[in-house]
């Protein structure tokens, strides 16, 4: 409970799925957690409740990412929520997790869909970091939640894949830029994880479940906690010498 004591963490998309597991894990490790969400207020409130009930500290931050001015709006909401927890309004950990999880295939993809998936998955993290830099304390941590599709071809969702490739490249450059301040920047790349994003095609479909489990060398579908525990390591002091990397958390997919 004390690994992250005195630390403040922002987790975008912290209300559901992988982000929720990350928010709850960082809360258990002692951080004050800003739980980002877009629409689903009850889910965000529930995550805050679970963290505080367990003795942690958390508050919700509502912002629709992928819109112009989203980063400024997010930090304004953060500034409001952090009052009372950290008088200087500082942040130690930024986890860029929120994303649109899929995209149409090449033939069906529209320019509007392309713009939207890049706006949420790439532009938002970019400007959240840019505008967070003055708040981000030295020796801080940035974790970008990427995907195994940064290295594994999946042409049917190639626009989504391209956003994760772009995010990984942002990780690389940001690590170089922020290294002198002791700030580490890494991507975590999950494989198929049982979250709402995949519920429609995966849950309750034995064939799909067998397919998804078979992709991982470890032979099962990922759980949100599998990813959250890797993020918890990366934001801890134990990972102080790891930066600019994409940490594969696919259970060994496509080895
Ligand atoms: P999820 O269950 O669909 O949850 C998405 C979260 O992001 C929710 O908290 C949602 O908020 C928030 N969100 C979505 N769009 C947003 C927007 N425009 N603005 C602000 N918040 C937004 O997603 P997930 O499956 O956990 O995925 C989390 C991350 O892992 C993503 O970066 C995804 O690309 C990556 N990933 C997932 C998988 C997988 O198999 N699940 C695999 C590889 C990588 P609301 O609740 O308000 O909608």
mmCIF file of C-alpha atoms and ligand atoms in Angstrom:
data_model
loop_
_atom_site.group_PDB
_atom_site.id
_atom_site.type_symbol
_atom_site.label_atom_id
_atom_site.label_comp_id
_atom_site.label_asym_id
_atom_site.label_seq_id
_atom_site.Cartn_x
_atom_site.Cartn_y
_atom_site.Cartn_z
ATOM 1 C CA UNK A 1 0.000 0.000 0.000
ATOM 2 C CA UNK A 2 2.965 2.345 0.352
ATOM 3 C CA UNK A 3 4.917 1.864 -2.888
ATOM 4 C CA UNK A 4 3.337 4.941 -4.417
ATOM 5 C CA UNK A 5 2.574 6.891 -1.288
ATOM 6 C CA UNK A 6 2.775 10.665 -1.970
ATOM 7 C CA UNK A 7 2.392 9.994 -5.701
ATOM 8 C CA UNK A 8 -0.405 11.279 -7.894
ATOM 9 C CA UNK A 9 -1.490 9.271 -10.941
ATOM 10 C CA UNK A 10 -3.764 10.097 -13.868
ATOM 11 C CA UNK A 11 -5.223 7.091 -15.688
ATOM 12 C CA UNK A 12 -7.208 7.925 -18.808
ATOM 13 C CA UNK A 13 -9.999 5.457 -19.483
ATOM 14 C CA UNK A 14 -9.746 4.409 -15.845
ATOM 15 C CA UNK A 15 -13.431 3.624 -15.540
ATOM 16 C CA UNK A 16 -13.540 0.270 -17.338
ATOM 17 C CA UNK A 17 -11.428 -2.638 -18.560
ATOM 18 C CA UNK A 18 -7.659 -2.413 -18.411
ATOM 19 C CA UNK A 19 -7.711 1.196 -17.202
ATOM 20 C CA UNK A 20 -9.949 0.272 -14.312
ATOM 21 C CA UNK A 21 -7.554 -2.481 -13.238
ATOM 22 C CA UNK A 22 -4.652 -0.028 -13.497
ATOM 23 C CA UNK A 23 -6.498 2.631 -11.480
ATOM 24 C CA UNK A 24 -7.404 0.138 -8.758
ATOM 25 C CA UNK A 25 -3.885 -1.314 -8.621
ATOM 26 C CA UNK A 26 -2.218 2.130 -8.370
ATOM 27 C CA UNK A 27 -4.791 3.068 -5.729
ATOM 28 C CA UNK A 28 -3.858 -0.044 -3.748
ATOM 29 C CA UNK A 29 -0.199 0.905 -4.097
ATOM 30 C CA UNK A 30 -0.961 4.202 -2.378
ATOM 31 C CA UNK A 31 -1.240 6.751 -5.192
ATOM 32 C CA UNK A 32 -3.961 9.375 -5.406
ATOM 33 C CA UNK A 33 -5.676 8.295 -8.619
ATOM 34 C CA UNK A 34 -7.461 10.556 -11.085
ATOM 35 C CA UNK A 35 -9.866 8.201 -12.861
ATOM 36 C CA UNK A 36 -10.470 9.390 -16.412
ATOM 37 C CA UNK A 37 -13.619 8.560 -18.339
ATOM 38 C CA UNK A 38 -15.771 9.912 -21.158
ATOM 39 C CA UNK A 39 -19.413 8.875 -20.806
ATOM 40 C CA UNK A 40 -19.960 6.153 -18.270
ATOM 41 C CA UNK A 41 -20.175 8.118 -15.028
ATOM 42 C CA UNK A 42 -21.545 5.237 -12.913
ATOM 43 C CA UNK A 43 -18.551 3.095 -13.900
ATOM 44 C CA UNK A 44 -16.088 5.865 -12.961
ATOM 45 C CA UNK A 45 -17.891 6.500 -9.680
ATOM 46 C CA UNK A 46 -17.742 2.780 -8.911
ATOM 47 C CA UNK A 47 -13.975 2.676 -9.476
ATOM 48 C CA UNK A 48 -13.499 5.693 -7.203
ATOM 49 C CA UNK A 49 -15.712 4.023 -4.604
ATOM 50 C CA UNK A 50 -13.788 0.763 -4.744
ATOM 51 C CA UNK A 51 -10.454 2.550 -4.355
ATOM 52 C CA UNK A 52 -11.613 4.684 -1.442
ATOM 53 C CA UNK A 53 -13.401 1.776 0.253
ATOM 54 C CA UNK A 54 -10.100 -0.100 0.154
ATOM 55 C CA UNK A 55 -8.476 2.829 1.980
ATOM 56 C CA UNK A 56 -7.091 4.626 -1.072
ATOM 57 C CA UNK A 57 -7.676 8.060 -2.565
ATOM 58 C CA UNK A 58 -9.258 8.784 -5.947
ATOM 59 C CA UNK A 59 -11.445 11.189 -7.859
ATOM 60 C CA UNK A 60 -13.136 11.094 -11.283
ATOM 61 C CA UNK A 61 -12.046 13.217 -14.243
ATOM 62 C CA UNK A 62 -14.557 13.445 -17.052
ATOM 63 C CA UNK A 63 -13.312 14.452 -20.525
ATOM 64 C CA UNK A 64 -14.256 13.322 -24.004
ATOM 65 C CA UNK A 65 -10.891 12.731 -25.657
ATOM 66 C CA UNK A 66 -10.488 13.047 -29.401
ATOM 67 C CA UNK A 67 -11.967 16.537 -29.538
ATOM 68 C CA UNK A 68 -10.072 19.763 -30.067
ATOM 69 C CA UNK A 69 -9.175 21.215 -26.690
ATOM 70 C CA UNK A 70 -9.515 17.808 -24.986
ATOM 71 C CA UNK A 71 -6.151 17.949 -23.201
ATOM 72 C CA UNK A 72 -6.836 21.409 -21.796
ATOM 73 C CA UNK A 73 -10.274 20.272 -20.627
ATOM 74 C CA UNK A 74 -8.821 17.153 -19.030
ATOM 75 C CA UNK A 75 -6.192 19.088 -17.091
ATOM 76 C CA UNK A 76 -8.768 21.665 -16.000
ATOM 77 C CA UNK A 77 -10.897 18.828 -14.583
ATOM 78 C CA UNK A 78 -7.795 17.300 -13.002
ATOM 79 C CA UNK A 79 -6.853 20.644 -11.410
ATOM 80 C CA UNK A 80 -10.293 20.842 -9.824
ATOM 81 C CA UNK A 81 -10.176 17.298 -8.473
ATOM 82 C CA UNK A 82 -6.628 17.354 -7.154
ATOM 83 C CA UNK A 83 -7.297 20.283 -4.835
ATOM 84 C CA UNK A 84 -7.088 18.947 -1.317
ATOM 85 C CA UNK A 85 -4.810 16.053 -2.269
ATOM 86 C CA UNK A 86 -1.775 17.845 -3.716
ATOM 87 C CA UNK A 87 -1.725 21.604 -3.140
ATOM 88 C CA UNK A 88 0.831 22.165 -5.939
ATOM 89 C CA UNK A 89 -1.417 20.374 -8.460
ATOM 90 C CA UNK A 90 1.481 18.133 -9.469
ATOM 91 C CA UNK A 91 1.282 14.691 -11.038
ATOM 92 C CA UNK A 92 3.840 11.875 -10.912
ATOM 93 C CA UNK A 93 2.326 9.256 -13.206
ATOM 94 C CA UNK A 94 0.431 9.650 -16.463
ATOM 95 C CA UNK A 95 -1.098 6.496 -17.943
ATOM 96 C CA UNK A 96 -2.451 7.088 -21.435
ATOM 97 C CA UNK A 97 -4.857 4.167 -21.630
ATOM 98 C CA UNK A 98 -8.111 5.436 -23.177
ATOM 99 C CA UNK A 99 -8.504 4.457 -26.811
ATOM 100 C CA UNK A 100 -10.903 3.400 -29.481
ATOM 101 C CA UNK A 101 -10.298 -0.331 -29.645
ATOM 102 C CA UNK A 102 -11.057 -1.156 -33.248
ATOM 103 C CA UNK A 103 -11.290 0.264 -36.770
ATOM 104 C CA UNK A 104 -12.871 -0.781 -40.059
ATOM 105 C CA UNK A 105 -10.878 -2.659 -42.649
ATOM 106 C CA UNK A 106 -9.066 -0.780 -45.394
ATOM 107 C CA UNK A 107 -11.921 -0.982 -47.854
ATOM 108 C CA UNK A 108 -14.574 0.294 -45.452
ATOM 109 C CA UNK A 109 -12.526 2.856 -43.536
ATOM 110 C CA UNK A 110 -13.668 6.443 -43.974
ATOM 111 C CA UNK A 111 -11.531 9.551 -43.541
ATOM 112 C CA UNK A 112 -13.725 10.544 -40.609
ATOM 113 C CA UNK A 113 -13.138 7.220 -38.862
ATOM 114 C CA UNK A 114 -9.414 7.460 -39.517
ATOM 115 C CA UNK A 115 -9.316 10.978 -38.046
ATOM 116 C CA UNK A 116 -11.327 9.912 -35.008
ATOM 117 C CA UNK A 117 -9.217 6.856 -34.131
ATOM 118 C CA UNK A 118 -6.021 8.887 -34.478
ATOM 119 C CA UNK A 119 -7.500 11.795 -32.495
ATOM 120 C CA UNK A 120 -8.363 9.575 -29.520
ATOM 121 C CA UNK A 121 -5.463 7.117 -29.659
ATOM 122 C CA UNK A 122 -2.574 9.394 -30.696
ATOM 123 C CA UNK A 123 -3.391 13.089 -30.661
ATOM 124 C CA UNK A 124 -4.957 12.988 -27.200
ATOM 125 C CA UNK A 125 -1.980 11.281 -25.479
ATOM 126 C CA UNK A 126 0.393 13.647 -27.295
ATOM 127 C CA UNK A 127 -1.302 16.798 -26.041
ATOM 128 C CA UNK A 128 -2.129 15.347 -22.603
ATOM 129 C CA UNK A 129 1.609 14.922 -22.133
ATOM 130 C CA UNK A 130 2.489 18.274 -23.696
ATOM 131 C CA UNK A 131 0.104 20.117 -21.408
ATOM 132 C CA UNK A 132 0.905 17.889 -18.438
ATOM 133 C CA UNK A 133 4.631 18.550 -18.550
ATOM 134 C CA UNK A 134 4.523 21.587 -16.314
ATOM 135 C CA UNK A 135 2.658 19.507 -13.725
ATOM 136 C CA UNK A 136 4.693 16.312 -14.143
ATOM 137 C CA UNK A 137 7.277 16.082 -11.392
ATOM 138 C CA UNK A 138 10.910 15.100 -11.997
ATOM 139 C CA UNK A 139 11.471 11.317 -11.750
ATOM 140 C CA UNK A 140 7.880 10.831 -12.891
ATOM 141 C CA UNK A 141 6.473 8.132 -15.109
ATOM 142 C CA UNK A 142 4.546 8.010 -18.371
ATOM 143 C CA UNK A 143 3.027 4.736 -19.545
ATOM 144 C CA UNK A 144 1.305 4.515 -22.896
ATOM 145 C CA UNK A 145 -1.042 1.557 -23.263
ATOM 146 C CA UNK A 146 -0.293 0.335 -26.750
ATOM 147 C CA UNK A 147 -1.037 -3.084 -28.232
ATOM 148 C CA UNK A 148 0.564 -6.252 -29.515
ATOM 149 C CA UNK A 149 -0.650 -5.132 -32.933
ATOM 150 C CA UNK A 150 2.263 -2.707 -32.913
ATOM 151 C CA UNK A 151 4.331 -5.755 -33.923
ATOM 152 C CA UNK A 152 1.715 -8.301 -35.085
ATOM 153 C CA UNK A 153 0.007 -7.619 -38.434
ATOM 154 C CA UNK A 154 -3.781 -7.438 -38.296
ATOM 155 C CA UNK A 155 -4.804 -5.929 -41.645
ATOM 156 C CA UNK A 156 -8.531 -5.974 -40.849
ATOM 157 C CA UNK A 157 -7.948 -3.228 -38.256
ATOM 158 C CA UNK A 158 -4.902 -1.570 -39.802
ATOM 159 C CA UNK A 159 -5.855 2.011 -38.852
ATOM 160 C CA UNK A 160 -6.087 1.018 -35.182
ATOM 161 C CA UNK A 161 -2.762 -0.814 -35.540
ATOM 162 C CA UNK A 162 -1.193 2.313 -37.048
ATOM 163 C CA UNK A 163 -2.280 4.371 -34.032
ATOM 164 C CA UNK A 164 -0.423 1.991 -31.732
ATOM 165 C CA UNK A 165 2.682 2.122 -33.934
ATOM 166 C CA UNK A 166 2.536 5.905 -33.705
ATOM 167 C CA UNK A 167 2.072 5.753 -29.937
ATOM 168 C CA UNK A 168 5.123 3.499 -29.565
ATOM 169 C CA UNK A 169 7.170 5.945 -31.583
ATOM 170 C CA UNK A 170 5.950 8.762 -29.336
ATOM 171 C CA UNK A 171 7.127 6.669 -26.354
ATOM 172 C CA UNK A 172 10.582 6.410 -27.900
ATOM 173 C CA UNK A 173 11.014 10.114 -28.570
ATOM 174 C CA UNK A 174 9.458 11.204 -25.302
ATOM 175 C CA UNK A 175 11.799 8.942 -23.346
ATOM 176 C CA UNK A 176 14.775 10.670 -24.962
ATOM 177 C CA UNK A 177 13.328 14.110 -24.349
ATOM 178 C CA UNK A 178 12.353 13.579 -20.710
ATOM 179 C CA UNK A 179 15.249 11.359 -19.625
ATOM 180 C CA UNK A 180 17.301 14.296 -18.293
ATOM 181 C CA UNK A 181 14.515 14.918 -15.785
ATOM 182 C CA UNK A 182 14.567 11.308 -14.585
ATOM 183 C CA UNK A 183 11.169 10.703 -16.151
ATOM 184 C CA UNK A 184 10.720 7.262 -17.728
ATOM 185 C CA UNK A 185 8.392 6.659 -20.660
ATOM 186 C CA UNK A 186 7.334 3.196 -21.754
ATOM 187 C CA UNK A 187 4.596 1.471 -23.720
ATOM 188 C CA UNK A 188 2.802 -1.625 -22.490
ATOM 189 C CA UNK A 189 1.456 -3.771 -25.305
ATOM 190 C CA UNK A 190 -1.401 -6.112 -24.335
ATOM 191 C CA UNK A 191 -2.691 -8.951 -26.475
ATOM 192 C CA UNK A 192 -6.360 -9.912 -26.404
ATOM 193 C CA UNK A 193 -7.804 -9.031 -23.011
ATOM 194 C CA UNK A 194 -11.306 -9.779 -21.775
ATOM 195 C CA UNK A 195 -12.806 -6.264 -21.680
ATOM 196 C CA UNK A 196 -15.942 -4.583 -23.019
ATOM 197 C CA UNK A 197 -14.101 -3.815 -26.265
ATOM 198 C CA UNK A 198 -14.027 -7.514 -27.085
ATOM 199 C CA UNK A 199 -17.251 -8.558 -25.378
ATOM 200 C CA UNK A 200 -19.335 -8.635 -28.570
ATOM 201 C CA UNK A 201 -17.266 -11.203 -30.427
ATOM 202 C CA UNK A 202 -15.525 -12.969 -27.562
ATOM 203 C CA UNK A 203 -17.653 -13.470 -24.455
ATOM 204 C CA UNK A 204 -19.812 -16.587 -24.474
ATOM 205 C CA UNK A 205 -18.448 -17.701 -27.853
ATOM 206 C CA UNK A 206 -16.378 -20.848 -27.214
ATOM 207 C CA UNK A 207 -14.837 -20.824 -30.691
ATOM 208 C CA UNK A 208 -13.699 -17.221 -30.368
ATOM 209 C CA UNK A 209 -12.449 -17.847 -26.843
ATOM 210 C CA UNK A 210 -10.403 -20.828 -28.012
ATOM 211 C CA UNK A 211 -8.979 -18.786 -30.893
ATOM 212 C CA UNK A 212 -8.024 -15.884 -28.597
ATOM 213 C CA UNK A 213 -6.505 -18.164 -25.956
ATOM 214 C CA UNK A 214 -4.575 -20.035 -28.646
ATOM 215 C CA UNK A 215 -2.834 -16.856 -29.796
ATOM 216 C CA UNK A 216 -0.916 -16.621 -26.517
ATOM 217 C CA UNK A 217 1.949 -18.983 -25.744
ATOM 218 C CA UNK A 218 0.596 -19.030 -22.193
ATOM 219 C CA UNK A 219 -2.662 -20.431 -23.567
ATOM 220 C CA UNK A 220 -5.357 -18.173 -22.196
ATOM 221 C CA UNK A 221 -7.080 -14.846 -22.758
ATOM 222 C CA UNK A 222 -5.535 -11.881 -20.954
ATOM 223 C CA UNK A 223 -7.134 -10.382 -17.874
ATOM 224 C CA UNK A 224 -7.058 -6.646 -17.112
ATOM 225 C CA UNK A 225 -4.981 -7.379 -13.990
ATOM 226 C CA UNK A 226 -2.266 -8.995 -16.152
ATOM 227 C CA UNK A 227 -1.687 -5.605 -17.719
ATOM 228 C CA UNK A 228 -2.198 -3.544 -14.562
ATOM 229 C CA UNK A 229 0.545 -5.439 -12.761
ATOM 230 C CA UNK A 230 3.038 -4.630 -15.532
ATOM 231 C CA UNK A 231 2.061 -0.960 -15.357
ATOM 232 C CA UNK A 232 2.467 -1.077 -11.566
ATOM 233 C CA UNK A 233 6.028 -2.285 -12.058
ATOM 234 C CA UNK A 234 6.837 0.371 -14.654
ATOM 235 C CA UNK A 235 5.612 3.224 -12.457
ATOM 236 C CA UNK A 236 7.454 1.914 -9.390
ATOM 237 C CA UNK A 237 10.989 2.785 -8.370
ATOM 238 C CA UNK A 238 12.023 -0.748 -9.382
ATOM 239 C CA UNK A 239 11.662 0.275 -13.046
ATOM 240 C CA UNK A 240 13.737 3.478 -12.769
ATOM 241 C CA UNK A 241 16.285 2.195 -15.317
ATOM 242 C CA UNK A 242 13.759 1.124 -17.983
ATOM 243 C CA UNK A 243 12.728 3.721 -20.528
ATOM 244 C CA UNK A 244 11.827 4.113 -24.186
ATOM 245 C CA UNK A 245 10.690 0.498 -24.459
ATOM 246 C CA UNK A 246 7.608 -1.365 -25.563
ATOM 247 C CA UNK A 247 6.918 -4.003 -22.915
ATOM 248 C CA UNK A 248 5.066 -6.901 -24.487
ATOM 249 C CA UNK A 249 2.222 -8.129 -22.267
ATOM 250 C CA UNK A 250 0.497 -10.466 -24.687
ATOM 251 C CA UNK A 251 1.165 -13.724 -22.844
ATOM 252 C CA UNK A 252 3.559 -14.495 -25.661
ATOM 253 C CA UNK A 253 1.362 -13.924 -28.710
ATOM 254 C CA UNK A 254 2.779 -14.786 -32.136
ATOM 255 C CA UNK A 255 6.191 -15.770 -30.810
HETATM 256 P P1 LIG B 1 -12.541 -0.508 -22.719
HETATM 257 O O1 LIG B 1 -12.869 -1.642 -21.806
HETATM 258 O O2 LIG B 1 -13.363 -0.298 -23.932
HETATM 259 O O3 LIG B 1 -12.535 0.827 -21.846
HETATM 260 C C1 LIG B 1 -12.250 2.019 -22.480
HETATM 261 C C2 LIG B 1 -12.011 3.101 -21.458
HETATM 262 O O4 LIG B 1 -11.558 4.264 -22.151
HETATM 263 C C3 LIG B 1 -13.268 3.494 -20.696
HETATM 264 O O5 LIG B 1 -12.891 3.936 -19.422
HETATM 265 C C4 LIG B 1 -13.812 4.637 -21.539
HETATM 266 O O6 LIG B 1 -14.588 5.574 -20.814
HETATM 267 C C5 LIG B 1 -12.518 5.296 -21.990
HETATM 268 N N1 LIG B 1 -12.698 5.999 -23.261
HETATM 269 C C6 LIG B 1 -13.024 5.451 -24.453
HETATM 270 N N2 LIG B 1 -13.100 6.420 -25.388
HETATM 271 C C7 LIG B 1 -12.816 7.592 -24.746
HETATM 272 C C8 LIG B 1 -12.748 8.929 -25.163
HETATM 273 N N3 LIG B 1 -13.014 9.296 -26.426
HETATM 274 N N4 LIG B 1 -12.422 9.875 -24.258
HETATM 275 C C9 LIG B 1 -12.161 9.536 -22.969
HETATM 276 N N5 LIG B 1 -12.209 8.278 -22.514
HETATM 277 C C10 LIG B 1 -12.534 7.315 -23.404
HETATM 278 O O7 LIG B 1 -11.022 -0.586 -23.246
HETATM 279 P P2 LIG B 1 -9.885 -1.663 -22.917
HETATM 280 O O8 LIG B 1 -10.150 -2.876 -23.712
HETATM 281 O O9 LIG B 1 -9.697 -1.762 -21.458
HETATM 282 O O10 LIG B 1 -8.604 -0.978 -23.585
HETATM 283 C C11 LIG B 1 -7.750 -0.125 -22.847
HETATM 284 C C12 LIG B 1 -6.480 0.105 -23.630
HETATM 285 O O11 LIG B 1 -5.836 -1.142 -23.895
HETATM 286 C C13 LIG B 1 -6.668 0.775 -24.988
HETATM 287 O O12 LIG B 1 -5.583 1.648 -25.228
HETATM 288 C C14 LIG B 1 -6.624 -0.377 -25.956
HETATM 289 O O13 LIG B 1 -6.221 0.017 -27.257
HETATM 290 C C15 LIG B 1 -5.572 -1.238 -25.285
HETATM 291 N N6 LIG B 1 -5.636 -2.628 -25.683
HETATM 292 C C16 LIG B 1 -6.719 -3.395 -25.362
HETATM 293 C C17 LIG B 1 -6.745 -4.716 -25.751
HETATM 294 C C18 LIG B 1 -7.906 -5.617 -25.420
HETATM 295 O O14 LIG B 1 -7.926 -6.759 -25.915
HETATM 296 N N7 LIG B 1 -8.862 -5.191 -24.628
HETATM 297 C C19 LIG B 1 -5.667 -5.278 -26.465
HETATM 298 C C20 LIG B 1 -4.583 -4.485 -26.765
HETATM 299 C C21 LIG B 1 -4.572 -3.161 -26.373
HETATM 300 P P3 LIG B 1 -16.208 5.402 -20.686
HETATM 301 O O15 LIG B 1 -16.405 4.289 -19.708
HETATM 302 O O16 LIG B 1 -16.720 6.692 -20.173
HETATM 303 O O17 LIG B 1 -16.690 5.052 -22.046
#
